[in-house]
């Protein structure tokens, strides 16, 4: 049973190491595809080209004094450039290059390896000149590796592999990557197993006591593990398994708690959104009513101003039209009045001129007045006489026509008609003579008194 437990613990430890390494590989693949990695690689590549140019120029200048073959010169340039590139990439791409190992041979330091290579290959003057040029351009070598970085963290023998504390530090680092970084391994010193385990227990005790209270992470257990005590070693691995289990529970709890919080936040946000929407709709309805009233008032005010303007324009047009119509009516009335007054004035002037002319003529020729009076009286008497005679003749003719005893009525009718015609001819001659005398006298009077006539009113 103990053997099975031991093998299970070893398998659990090794699987955990493999799982985290595989997980790191997946993480690196994702980072390698990112735009940030490509941008940093382009930046490093530009610096690398600049560095290669500096190295080639320096070696070519010094090569005149200490000649080297072209192939050796090219190899030296490539190696120096590669060392600087690896150091700079390790410094810039910390997230992409998690594993600290860049070199296999000891010492694992960029600066020391470059110095050893320069002492073997280049002359001191060339190396000093190159170092001075690189220092001027701020090219520095800072990478340094420790011996435990090259260790294999898998457990093969449980009684031996956990004694130095390095593998325990690695598993602790994998379980708590946020709290324990690579500096935990850097504090481990080779050959000091008890000190390494005590240091590990001292740093992990406040954290592990929170997750596992069955196992005490104290100095006694640290000494026991460093002394390869099997029971304490198994208890330590079991404690790490319980810690991992509690961490998984906490992670699951945090994961589900995040989901629960997300769902609650979504539901509460949804409810709050609905509440705010209802309030918004009510306020929107009120705002619509207020806006409608306000716009109606603005429109009424605008229409009122337009109505007043149109009304004033209409009144102006009507006033102009009525004034125009009244002017036309007054003008027509005045024209009619003037025409009637002119006609009346002409009639008055005509009668007045005739009266003045007759008066002047009658004053100058008194006989003409007597003749005119007698002529007018004669005309009246003659007309009356002709009328009475005509009536008598017609009556006589009717009687003769009715009396059939009279046979010679045609001769009597002819006699009466001849007598009537003779009287009418005599009257006509007398009337024409009188009118000629009067017209001649009137024309003479007009010629005499033309300067005193009154003209028509215009």
Coordinates of C-alpha atoms in Angstrom, one line a residue:
X1 CA 0.0 0.0 0.0
X2 CA 2.9 2.4 0.9
X3 CA 4.6 1.5 -2.4
X4 CA 1.5 2.3 -4.4
X5 CA 1.1 5.6 -2.5
X6 CA 4.7 6.5 -3.2
X7 CA 4.4 5.7 -6.9
X8 CA 1.2 7.7 -7.1
X9 CA 2.8 10.7 -5.5
X10 CA 5.8 10.4 -7.9
X11 CA 3.5 10.2 -10.9
X12 CA 1.5 13.1 -9.6
X13 CA 4.6 15.2 -9.2
X14 CA 6.0 14.4 -12.6
X15 CA 2.6 14.9 -14.3
X16 CA 2.4 18.2 -12.7
X17 CA 5.8 19.2 -14.0
X18 CA 4.9 18.0 -17.5
X19 CA 1.5 19.7 -17.4
X20 CA 2.9 23.1 -16.6
X21 CA 5.7 22.8 -19.2
X22 CA 3.1 21.8 -21.8
X23 CA 0.9 24.7 -20.7
X24 CA 3.8 27.0 -21.0
X25 CA 4.4 25.8 -24.5
X26 CA 0.8 26.5 -25.5
X27 CA 1.1 29.9 -23.9
X28 CA 4.3 30.6 -25.8
X29 CA 2.6 29.6 -29.1
X30 CA -0.2 32.0 -28.5
X31 CA 2.3 34.8 -27.7
X32 CA 4.4 34.0 -30.7
X33 CA 1.4 34.7 -32.9
X34 CA 0.6 38.0 -31.2
X35 CA 1.3 41.4 -32.7
X36 CA 3.3 42.4 -29.6
X37 CA 5.8 39.6 -30.2
X38 CA 6.1 40.5 -33.8
X39 CA 6.7 44.1 -33.0
X40 CA 9.4 43.3 -30.4
X41 CA 11.0 40.9 -32.9
X42 CA 11.2 43.6 -35.5
X43 CA 12.7 46.0 -33.0
X44 CA 15.3 43.4 -32.0
X45 CA 16.0 42.6 -35.6
X46 CA 16.7 46.3 -36.3
X47 CA 19.1 46.4 -33.4
X48 CA 20.7 43.2 -34.5
X49 CA 21.4 44.7 -38.0
X50 CA 22.9 47.7 -36.4
X51 CA 25.1 45.6 -34.1
X52 CA 26.2 43.4 -37.0
X53 CA 27.3 46.6 -38.9
X54 CA 29.3 47.8 -35.9
X55 CA 31.0 44.5 -35.4
X56 CA 31.9 44.1 -39.0
X57 CA 33.3 47.6 -39.3
X58 CA 35.4 47.3 -36.1
X59 CA 36.8 43.9 -37.1
X60 CA 37.7 45.1 -40.6
X61 CA 39.5 48.2 -39.3
X62 CA 41.6 46.1 -36.9
X63 CA 42.1 43.4 -39.5
X64 CA 44.6 45.5 -41.3
X65 CA 47.1 45.2 -38.4
X66 CA 46.2 41.7 -37.4
X67 CA 44.9 39.9 -40.5
X68 CA 42.3 37.2 -40.3
X69 CA 40.7 35.1 -43.0
X70 CA 37.3 36.2 -44.3
X71 CA 35.6 33.0 -43.1
X72 CA 37.0 33.4 -39.5
X73 CA 36.0 37.1 -39.6
X74 CA 32.5 36.1 -40.6
X75 CA 32.2 33.4 -37.9
X76 CA 33.4 35.9 -35.2
X77 CA 30.9 38.5 -36.4
X78 CA 28.1 35.9 -36.4
X79 CA 28.9 34.6 -32.9
X80 CA 29.3 38.0 -31.3
X81 CA 26.0 39.1 -32.9
X82 CA 24.2 35.9 -31.8
X83 CA 25.4 36.3 -28.1
X84 CA 24.2 39.9 -28.0
X85 CA 20.9 39.0 -29.7
X86 CA 20.2 36.1 -27.2
X87 CA 21.0 38.4 -24.3
X88 CA 18.8 41.2 -25.6
X89 CA 16.0 38.8 -26.5
X90 CA 16.1 37.3 -23.0
X91 CA 15.8 40.8 -21.6
X92 CA 13.1 42.1 -23.9
X93 CA 11.0 39.0 -24.4
X94 CA 10.6 37.9 -20.7
X95 CA 7.1 36.7 -21.2
X96 CA 7.9 34.8 -24.4
X97 CA 11.1 33.1 -23.1
X98 CA 10.3 31.8 -19.6
X99 CA 13.1 29.2 -19.5
X100 CA 16.3 30.9 -18.3
X101 CA 18.8 28.5 -20.0
X102 CA 20.6 29.9 -23.0
X103 CA 24.0 28.1 -22.8
X104 CA 25.2 24.6 -22.0
X105 CA 28.8 25.0 -20.9
X106 CA 29.8 26.7 -17.7
X107 CA 29.9 29.6 -17.0
X108 CA 26.4 30.5 -18.1
X109 CA 26.9 34.2 -18.5
X110 CA 26.8 36.2 -21.7
X111 CA 29.6 38.5 -20.7
X112 CA 32.0 35.8 -19.6
X113 CA 31.4 33.6 -22.6
X114 CA 32.0 36.6 -24.9
X115 CA 35.2 37.5 -23.1
X116 CA 36.5 33.9 -23.3
X117 CA 35.7 33.7 -27.0
X118 CA 37.4 37.1 -27.6
X119 CA 40.5 36.1 -25.7
X120 CA 40.8 32.9 -27.7
X121 CA 39.9 34.3 -31.2
X122 CA 40.6 38.1 -31.3
X123 CA 43.6 40.2 -30.4
X124 CA 43.3 42.4 -27.3
X125 CA 43.3 45.6 -29.3
X126 CA 40.4 44.3 -31.4
X127 CA 38.4 43.2 -28.4
X128 CA 39.0 46.5 -26.5
X129 CA 38.0 48.5 -29.6
X130 CA 34.9 46.5 -30.1
X131 CA 34.0 46.7 -26.4
X132 CA 34.4 50.5 -26.4
X133 CA 32.2 50.9 -29.5
X134 CA 29.5 48.7 -28.1
X135 CA 29.6 50.5 -24.8
X136 CA 29.2 53.8 -26.6
X137 CA 26.0 52.5 -28.2
X138 CA 24.7 51.2 -24.9
X139 CA 24.9 47.5 -25.8
X140 CA 25.1 45.6 -22.5
X141 CA 25.3 41.9 -21.6
X142 CA 23.2 41.2 -18.5
X143 CA 22.1 37.6 -18.8
X144 CA 23.3 35.2 -16.1
X145 CA 22.4 31.6 -15.4
X146 CA 22.7 29.5 -12.3
X147 CA 23.5 25.8 -12.1
X148 CA 20.1 24.7 -10.8
X149 CA 18.4 26.1 -13.9
X150 CA 19.8 23.1 -15.9
X151 CA 18.3 20.5 -13.5
X152 CA 15.7 18.0 -14.4
X153 CA 12.8 18.5 -12.0
X154 CA 11.2 15.1 -12.5
X155 CA 11.4 12.7 -9.5
X156 CA 13.1 9.3 -10.1
X157 CA 13.9 8.3 -6.6
X158 CA 11.7 9.8 -3.9
X159 CA 14.2 9.2 -1.1
X160 CA 17.0 11.2 -2.9
X161 CA 15.5 13.8 -5.3
X162 CA 13.6 15.9 -2.8
X163 CA 16.4 16.3 -0.3
X164 CA 18.0 19.4 -1.8
X165 CA 14.7 21.3 -1.9
X166 CA 15.0 22.4 -5.6
X167 CA 12.2 20.2 -6.9
X168 CA 10.0 21.2 -4.0
X169 CA 10.7 24.9 -4.8
X170 CA 9.8 24.2 -8.4
X171 CA 6.5 22.5 -7.6
X172 CA 5.7 25.4 -5.2
X173 CA 6.5 27.8 -7.9
X174 CA 4.1 26.0 -10.3
X175 CA 1.3 25.9 -7.7
X176 CA 1.7 29.6 -6.8
X177 CA 3.1 31.3 -9.9
X178 CA 1.8 34.7 -8.8
X179 CA 3.5 34.7 -5.4
X180 CA 6.7 32.7 -6.1
X181 CA 8.6 33.6 -9.2
X182 CA 12.0 32.4 -10.4
X183 CA 13.7 34.2 -7.5
X184 CA 12.7 31.3 -5.2
X185 CA 14.9 28.9 -7.2
X186 CA 17.7 31.5 -7.4
X187 CA 18.0 31.5 -3.6
X188 CA 18.8 27.8 -3.6
X189 CA 22.4 27.0 -3.2
X190 CA 24.0 23.7 -4.2
X191 CA 25.3 21.5 -1.4
X192 CA 23.2 23.1 1.3
X193 CA 20.2 20.9 1.4
X194 CA 19.0 21.7 5.0
X195 CA 19.3 25.5 4.4
X196 CA 17.5 25.3 1.1
X197 CA 14.6 23.3 2.6
X198 CA 14.4 25.5 5.7
X199 CA 14.3 28.6 3.5
X200 CA 11.5 27.0 1.4
X201 CA 9.5 26.1 4.5
X202 CA 10.0 29.5 6.0
X203 CA 8.6 31.3 2.9
X204 CA 5.8 28.8 2.3
X205 CA 4.6 28.4 5.9
X206 CA 2.2 31.4 6.1
X207 CA 0.6 30.5 2.8
X208 CA 0.4 26.7 3.2
X209 CA -1.1 26.9 6.7
X210 CA -4.1 28.6 5.1
X211 CA -4.7 25.7 2.7
X212 CA -3.6 22.7 4.8
X213 CA -3.5 22.6 8.6
X214 CA -2.8 18.9 8.9
X215 CA 0.9 19.2 8.0
X216 CA 3.2 21.6 9.9
X217 CA 5.7 23.4 7.7
X218 CA 8.3 24.0 10.4
X219 CA 12.0 23.5 10.8
X220 CA 11.8 19.9 12.2
X221 CA 10.0 18.7 9.1
X222 CA 12.5 20.6 6.9
X223 CA 15.4 18.8 8.6
X224 CA 13.6 15.5 8.2
X225 CA 13.1 16.0 4.5
X226 CA 16.7 17.1 4.1
X227 CA 17.7 13.9 5.9
X228 CA 15.6 11.8 3.5
X229 CA 13.0 10.6 6.0
X230 CA 10.4 8.8 4.0
X231 CA 7.4 9.5 6.2
X232 CA 7.9 13.3 6.3
X233 CA 8.6 13.2 2.5
X234 CA 5.3 11.4 1.8
X235 CA 3.5 13.7 4.2
X236 CA 5.0 16.7 2.4
X237 CA 3.8 15.5 -1.0
X238 CA 0.4 14.6 0.4
X239 CA 0.2 18.1 1.9
X240 CA 1.1 19.5 -1.5
X241 CA -1.7 17.4 -3.1
X242 CA -4.2 18.7 -0.5
X243 CA -3.0 22.2 -1.2
X244 CA -3.5 21.7 -4.9
X245 CA -6.9 20.2 -4.3
X246 CA -7.9 23.2 -2.1
X247 CA -6.4 25.5 -4.8
X248 CA -8.5 23.8 -7.4
X249 CA -11.6 24.1 -5.2
X250 CA -10.8 27.7 -4.7
X251 CA -10.2 28.3 -8.3
X252 CA -13.4 26.4 -9.2
X253 CA -15.2 28.4 -6.6
X254 CA -13.7 31.6 -7.9
X255 CA -14.5 30.5 -11.4
X256 CA -18.1 29.7 -10.6
X257 CA -18.3 32.7 -8.3
X258 CA -17.3 34.8 -11.2
X259 CA -20.0 33.2 -13.4
X260 CA -22.6 33.6 -10.6
X261 CA -21.5 37.2 -10.1
X262 CA -21.7 37.7 -13.9
X263 CA -25.1 36.1 -14.1
X264 CA -26.3 38.2 -11.1
X265 CA -24.8 41.3 -12.5
X266 CA -26.5 40.5 -15.9
X267 CA -29.9 39.9 -14.3
X268 CA -29.6 42.9 -12.0
X269 CA -28.5 45.0 -14.9
X270 CA -31.3 43.6 -16.9
X271 CA -33.8 44.4 -14.2
X272 CA -32.3 47.8 -13.7
X273 CA -32.3 48.3 -17.4
X274 CA -36.0 47.4 -17.5
X275 CA -36.7 49.7 -14.6
X276 CA -34.8 52.5 -16.2
X277 CA -36.5 51.8 -19.5
X278 CA -39.9 52.0 -17.8
X279 CA -38.9 55.2 -16.2
X280 CA -37.5 56.4 -19.4
X281 CA -40.7 55.5 -21.3
X282 CA -42.8 57.4 -18.7
X283 CA -40.5 60.3 -18.8
X284 CA -40.4 60.1 -22.6
X285 CA -44.2 60.1 -22.7
X286 CA -44.3 63.2 -20.4
X287 CA -41.5 64.8 -22.5
X288 CA -43.5 64.0 -25.7
X289 CA -46.6 65.8 -24.2
X290 CA -44.5 68.7 -23.1
X291 CA -42.8 68.9 -26.5
X292 CA -46.1 68.6 -28.2
X293 CA -47.6 71.4 -26.1
X294 CA -44.5 73.5 -26.5
X295 CA -44.3 72.9 -30.3
X296 CA -48.0 73.6 -30.6
X297 CA -47.5 76.9 -28.7
X298 CA -44.5 77.8 -30.9
X299 CA -46.5 76.8 -34.1
X300 CA -49.5 78.8 -32.9
X301 CA -47.3 81.8 -32.1
X302 CA -45.7 81.4 -35.5
X303 CA -49.1 81.0 -37.2
X304 CA -50.4 84.0 -35.2
X305 CA -47.5 86.1 -36.5
X306 CA -48.1 84.8 -40.0
X307 CA -51.9 85.4 -39.6
X308 CA -51.2 89.0 -38.4
X309 CA -48.8 89.5 -41.3
X310 CA -51.2 88.0 -43.8
X311 CA -54.1 89.9 -42.3
X312 CA -52.2 93.2 -42.5
X313 CA -51.3 92.4 -46.1
X314 CA -54.9 91.5 -46.9
X315 CA -56.1 94.7 -45.3
X316 CA -53.6 96.6 -47.3
X317 CA -54.6 95.0 -50.5
X318 CA -58.3 95.5 -49.7
X319 CA -57.7 99.1 -48.8
X320 CA -55.8 99.7 -52.0
X321 CA -58.5 97.9 -54.0
X322 CA -61.3 99.9 -52.3
X323 CA -59.4 103.1 -52.7
X324 CA -58.8 102.3 -56.3
X325 CA -62.5 101.4 -56.8
X326 CA -63.6 104.5 -55.0
X327 CA -61.2 106.6 -57.1
X328 CA -62.7 105.0 -60.3
X329 CA -66.2 105.6 -59.0
X330 CA -65.4 109.2 -58.1
X331 CA -63.7 109.7 -61.4
X332 CA -66.6 108.3 -63.3
X333 CA -69.0 110.4 -61.3
X334 CA -66.9 113.4 -61.8
X335 CA -66.7 112.7 -65.5
X336 CA -70.5 112.2 -65.7
X337 CA -71.0 115.3 -63.6
X338 CA -68.6 117.3 -65.7
X339 CA -70.1 116.0 -68.9
X340 CA -73.6 116.9 -67.7
X341 CA -72.5 120.2 -66.4
X342 CA -70.7 120.9 -69.6
X343 CA -73.8 119.9 -71.6
X344 CA -75.9 122.1 -69.2
X345 CA -73.5 124.9 -69.6
X346 CA -73.6 124.5 -73.4
X347 CA -77.4 124.6 -73.3
X348 CA -77.4 127.6 -71.0
X349 CA -74.8 129.3 -73.2
X350 CA -76.8 128.4 -76.3
X351 CA -80.0 129.8 -74.9
X352 CA -78.2 132.7 -73.4
X353 CA -76.4 133.5 -76.7
X354 CA -79.6 133.1 -78.6
X355 CA -81.4 135.4 -76.1
X356 CA -78.5 138.0 -76.2
X357 CA -78.4 137.8 -80.0
X358 CA -82.1 138.2 -80.3
X359 CA -82.2 141.0 -77.8
X360 CA -79.4 142.8 -79.5
X361 CA -81.0 142.3 -82.9
X362 CA -84.4 143.3 -81.6
X363 CA -82.9 146.4 -79.9
X364 CA -81.1 147.4 -83.1
X365 CA -84.0 146.4 -85.4
X366 CA -87.3 146.9 -83.5
X367 CA -89.4 146.2 -86.6
X368 CA -87.9 142.7 -86.7
X369 CA -89.3 142.1 -83.2
X370 CA -92.7 143.1 -84.2
X371 CA -92.5 140.9 -87.3
X372 CA -91.3 138.0 -85.3
X373 CA -94.2 138.5 -82.8
X374 CA -96.7 138.8 -85.6
X375 CA -95.1 135.8 -87.4
X376 CA -95.4 133.7 -84.3
X377 CA -98.9 134.8 -83.8
X378 CA -99.7 134.2 -87.5
X379 CA -98.2 130.8 -87.4
X380 CA -100.3 129.9 -84.5
X381 CA -103.4 131.4 -86.0
X382 CA -102.6 129.8 -89.4
X383 CA -102.1 126.4 -87.9
X384 CA -105.2 126.7 -85.9
X385 CA -107.1 127.8 -89.0
X386 CA -105.7 125.0 -91.1
X387 CA -106.6 122.5 -88.4
X388 CA -110.2 123.8 -88.1
X389 CA -110.6 123.9 -91.9
X390 CA -109.2 120.4 -92.3
X391 CA -111.5 119.1 -89.7
X392 CA -114.5 120.8 -91.5
X393 CA -113.5 119.5 -94.9
X394 CA -113.1 116.0 -93.5
X395 CA -116.5 116.1 -91.9
X396 CA -118.0 117.5 -95.1
X397 CA -116.4 114.7 -97.1
X398 CA -117.8 112.1 -94.7
X399 CA -121.2 113.6 -95.1
X400 CA -120.9 113.6 -98.9
X401 CA -119.7 110.1 -98.9
X402 CA -122.7 109.0 -96.8
X403 CA -125.2 110.9 -98.9
X404 CA -125.8 108.8 -102.0
X405 CA -128.1 111.5 -103.5
X406 CA -125.3 113.6 -104.5
X407 CA -123.8 112.4 -107.7
X408 CA -121.3 115.1 -108.4
X409 CA -119.3 114.6 -105.2
X410 CA -116.0 114.1 -107.0
X411 CA -116.0 117.6 -108.4
X412 CA -116.8 119.0 -104.9
X413 CA -114.1 117.0 -103.3
X414 CA -111.6 118.2 -105.9
X415 CA -112.6 121.8 -105.4
X416 CA -112.2 121.5 -101.6
X417 CA -108.9 119.8 -101.9
X418 CA -107.6 122.3 -104.4
X419 CA -108.7 125.2 -102.1
X420 CA -106.9 123.4 -99.2
X421 CA -103.7 122.9 -101.2
X422 CA -103.7 126.5 -102.3
X423 CA -104.0 127.7 -98.8
X424 CA -101.2 125.4 -97.6
X425 CA -98.9 126.5 -100.5
X426 CA -99.6 130.1 -99.7
X427 CA -98.9 129.5 -96.0
X428 CA -95.7 127.6 -96.8
X429 CA -94.4 130.5 -99.0
X430 CA -95.1 133.0 -96.3
X431 CA -93.4 130.9 -93.7
X432 CA -90.3 130.3 -95.8
X433 CA -90.1 134.1 -96.5
X434 CA -90.4 134.9 -92.8
X435 CA -87.7 132.3 -91.9
X436 CA -85.3 133.6 -94.5
X437 CA -85.7 137.1 -93.1
X438 CA -85.2 135.9 -89.6
X439 CA -82.2 133.8 -90.4
X440 CA -80.6 136.6 -92.4
X441 CA -81.1 139.0 -89.5
X442 CA -79.8 136.4 -87.0
X443 CA -76.7 135.8 -89.1
X444 CA -76.1 139.6 -89.3
X445 CA -76.5 139.8 -85.6
X446 CA -74.0 137.0 -85.0
X447 CA -71.5 138.7 -87.2
X448 CA -72.1 141.9 -85.4
X449 CA -72.0 140.6 -81.8
X450 CA -69.6 137.7 -82.1
X451 CA -67.1 139.3 -79.8
X452 CA -69.7 139.5 -77.0
X453 CA -70.7 135.8 -77.0
X454 CA -70.2 133.4 -74.0
X455 CA -68.2 130.2 -74.8
X456 CA -69.0 126.8 -73.3
X457 CA -67.6 125.7 -70.0
X458 CA -64.9 123.1 -70.2

